[in-house]
Amino acid sequence: MRAQDETSTSPLRVERLSLTASLALAGGGKAPFAALGYGTPHGVAWMPTVNAHVLSSDGAMADVWHAGGARIRSGTTGIARWRTDGHWLLGAIDLDETAEKQGLAELAHRAYRDLFKALEQAGTPHLQRIWNYLPQINADGGGLERYRQFNLGRQEAFLEAGRAAFEGAPAACALGIHQGALSIRFLAGQQAPLPVENPRQVSAYRYPETYGPRSPTFSRAALADIGDGSVALFISGTASIVGHETVHHGDVREQTRETLRNLQAVIAAANERCSATFSLAGLDCVVYVRHPSDTGTVRAIIEQALGADAPMSRHAVYLEADICRSDLLVEIEAHAVAAGQLRA
Ligand code: 3EB
């Protein structure tokens, strides 16, 4: 391999592990590149966590990301902390609103401004995927729902930074947590991923104004070349929305079924854009359930649809969270890796 190739490739990999198994990776004092914890302890620098109750019986879990670069650097940019191997970056922002004078729109704006600065500073300019967790997402924040305030500040920051706020926006999810900090996690790299939309849904960045003065900033999914002949599929938070409207109000069973149809549709659209073949059954997903008492019902429908032995059924992490529309009861986000290449 030529020296140039060595510096230009750094395969990215991900594995979903129990808390114990993921912490064991850090034995010998060498932490992995980075991880996203679900119900994991606070204060593990390489494993930012989500302040949400884990509803699945396996307890705390983590998606551990491995990056191929030889040297891992960590840093902070304003309120953003990050780790990079020089090719990939995983960052986190945790902003305690109670200590701030600003409203959520301003805080989201500030958080994303620092996020973009961090990407520039670390030399990994392209966002691959974002995870947003907002305390009290559906609560009113002075005449405007907090999620809608968040959308205001987020879109403004994208526009100000000259980043794609419509076509080409990164894949993302935005969930509500009961308490804690405004938490944003982000994965970035050196090449722009390929955005994917869902033909059953209006693009979220084109939602009509009835959903708020500024539209949400995300694509339905994104495909990324992650090296060594593999493609990653990042699927944004997906819910029971057809067109731009919530369907199956108050019916968690049908909302789950509609969500699975939406996931199927976005996977089919993604498969058109690459030579890899992704399937619903093979996703590593996080299932966000508004009412913990619905967990058994949601799980039963997923297992009915895919079989209890499907990797998606076995690896799913269930978290208690509010969804960004108060009429949504369930949302699923996911990632998967498969052999193949992006189509030009
Ligand atoms: C939806 O389809 C459901 O604001 O970043 C899904 C994924 C949702 C991402 C976001 C919101 C976001 O509109 C909500």
PDB file of C-alpha atoms and ligand atoms in Angstrom, residues 112 130 132 147 150-151 154 171-175 201 204 207 216-220 236-239 241 323-325 328 331, ligand 1:
ATOM      1  CA  TYR A 112     -24.849  23.652  16.484  1.00  0.00           C
ATOM      2  CA  ILE A 130     -26.759  13.274  14.477  1.00  0.00           C
ATOM      3  CA  ASN A 132     -30.573  14.904  19.447  1.00  0.00           C
ATOM      4  CA  TYR A 147     -39.208  20.958  19.611  1.00  0.00           C
ATOM      5  CA  PHE A 150     -35.151  23.674  18.692  1.00  0.00           C
ATOM      6  CA  ASN A 151     -35.902  23.485  14.945  1.00  0.00           C
ATOM      7  CA  ARG A 154     -30.927  24.305  14.469  1.00  0.00           C
ATOM      8  CA  ALA A 171     -29.535  11.835   8.935  1.00  0.00           C
ATOM      9  CA  ALA A 172     -30.750  12.495  12.476  1.00  0.00           C
ATOM     10  CA  CYS A 173     -33.177  11.717  15.211  1.00  0.00           C
ATOM     11  CA  ALA A 174     -34.691  14.007  17.842  1.00  0.00           C
ATOM     12  CA  LEU A 175     -36.212  12.525  20.966  1.00  0.00           C
ATOM     13  CA  GLN A 201     -43.026  10.718   3.214  1.00  0.00           C
ATOM     14  CA  ALA A 204     -38.930  16.662   6.715  1.00  0.00           C
ATOM     15  CA  TYR A 207     -42.783  20.006   6.059  1.00  0.00           C
ATOM     16  CA  PRO A 216     -36.605  20.089  10.922  1.00  0.00           C
ATOM     17  CA  THR A 217     -33.139  19.678   9.426  1.00  0.00           C
ATOM     18  CA  PHE A 218     -32.567  16.066   8.493  1.00  0.00           C
ATOM     19  CA  SER A 219     -32.656  13.587   5.633  1.00  0.00           C
ATOM     20  CA  ARG A 220     -34.544  10.314   6.068  1.00  0.00           C
ATOM     21  CA  SER A 236     -33.080   8.716  10.833  1.00  0.00           C
ATOM     22  CA  GLY A 237     -35.793   8.522  13.447  1.00  0.00           C
ATOM     23  CA  THR A 238     -38.757   6.963  11.643  1.00  0.00           C
ATOM     24  CA  ALA A 239     -42.336   7.104  12.837  1.00  0.00           C
ATOM     25  CA  ILE A 241     -45.980   9.565   9.338  1.00  0.00           C
ATOM     26  CA  ILE A 323     -41.380  11.604  20.318  1.00  0.00           C
ATOM     27  CA  CYS A 324     -41.186  15.031  18.659  1.00  0.00           C
ATOM     28  CA  ARG A 325     -44.926  15.112  17.848  1.00  0.00           C
ATOM     29  CA  LEU A 328     -46.549   9.838  17.997  1.00  0.00           C
ATOM     30  CA  GLU A 331     -40.129   5.920  16.739  1.00  0.00           C
TER      31      GLU A 331
HETATM   32  C1  3EB B   1     -40.513  12.785  11.714  1.00  0.00           C
HETATM   33  O1  3EB B   1     -40.453  11.943  10.807  1.00  0.00           O
HETATM   34  C2  3EB B   1     -40.388  12.275  13.109  1.00  0.00           C
HETATM   35  O2  3EB B   1     -35.913  16.696  14.141  1.00  0.00           O
HETATM   36  O3  3EB B   1     -34.037  15.662  13.790  1.00  0.00           O
HETATM   37  C3  3EB B   1     -37.418  12.075  13.082  1.00  0.00           C
HETATM   38  C4  3EB B   1     -36.048  12.174  12.827  1.00  0.00           C
HETATM   39  C5  3EB B   1     -38.074  13.167  13.634  1.00  0.00           C
HETATM   40  C6  3EB B   1     -35.352  13.352  13.096  1.00  0.00           C
HETATM   41  C7  3EB B   1     -35.277  15.680  13.872  1.00  0.00           C
HETATM   42  C8  3EB B   1     -37.361  14.336  13.895  1.00  0.00           C
HETATM   43  C9  3EB B   1     -36.016  14.433  13.632  1.00  0.00           C
HETATM   44  O4  3EB B   1     -40.704  13.984  11.506  1.00  0.00           O
HETATM   45  C10 3EB B   1     -39.520  13.096  13.946  1.00  0.00           C
END
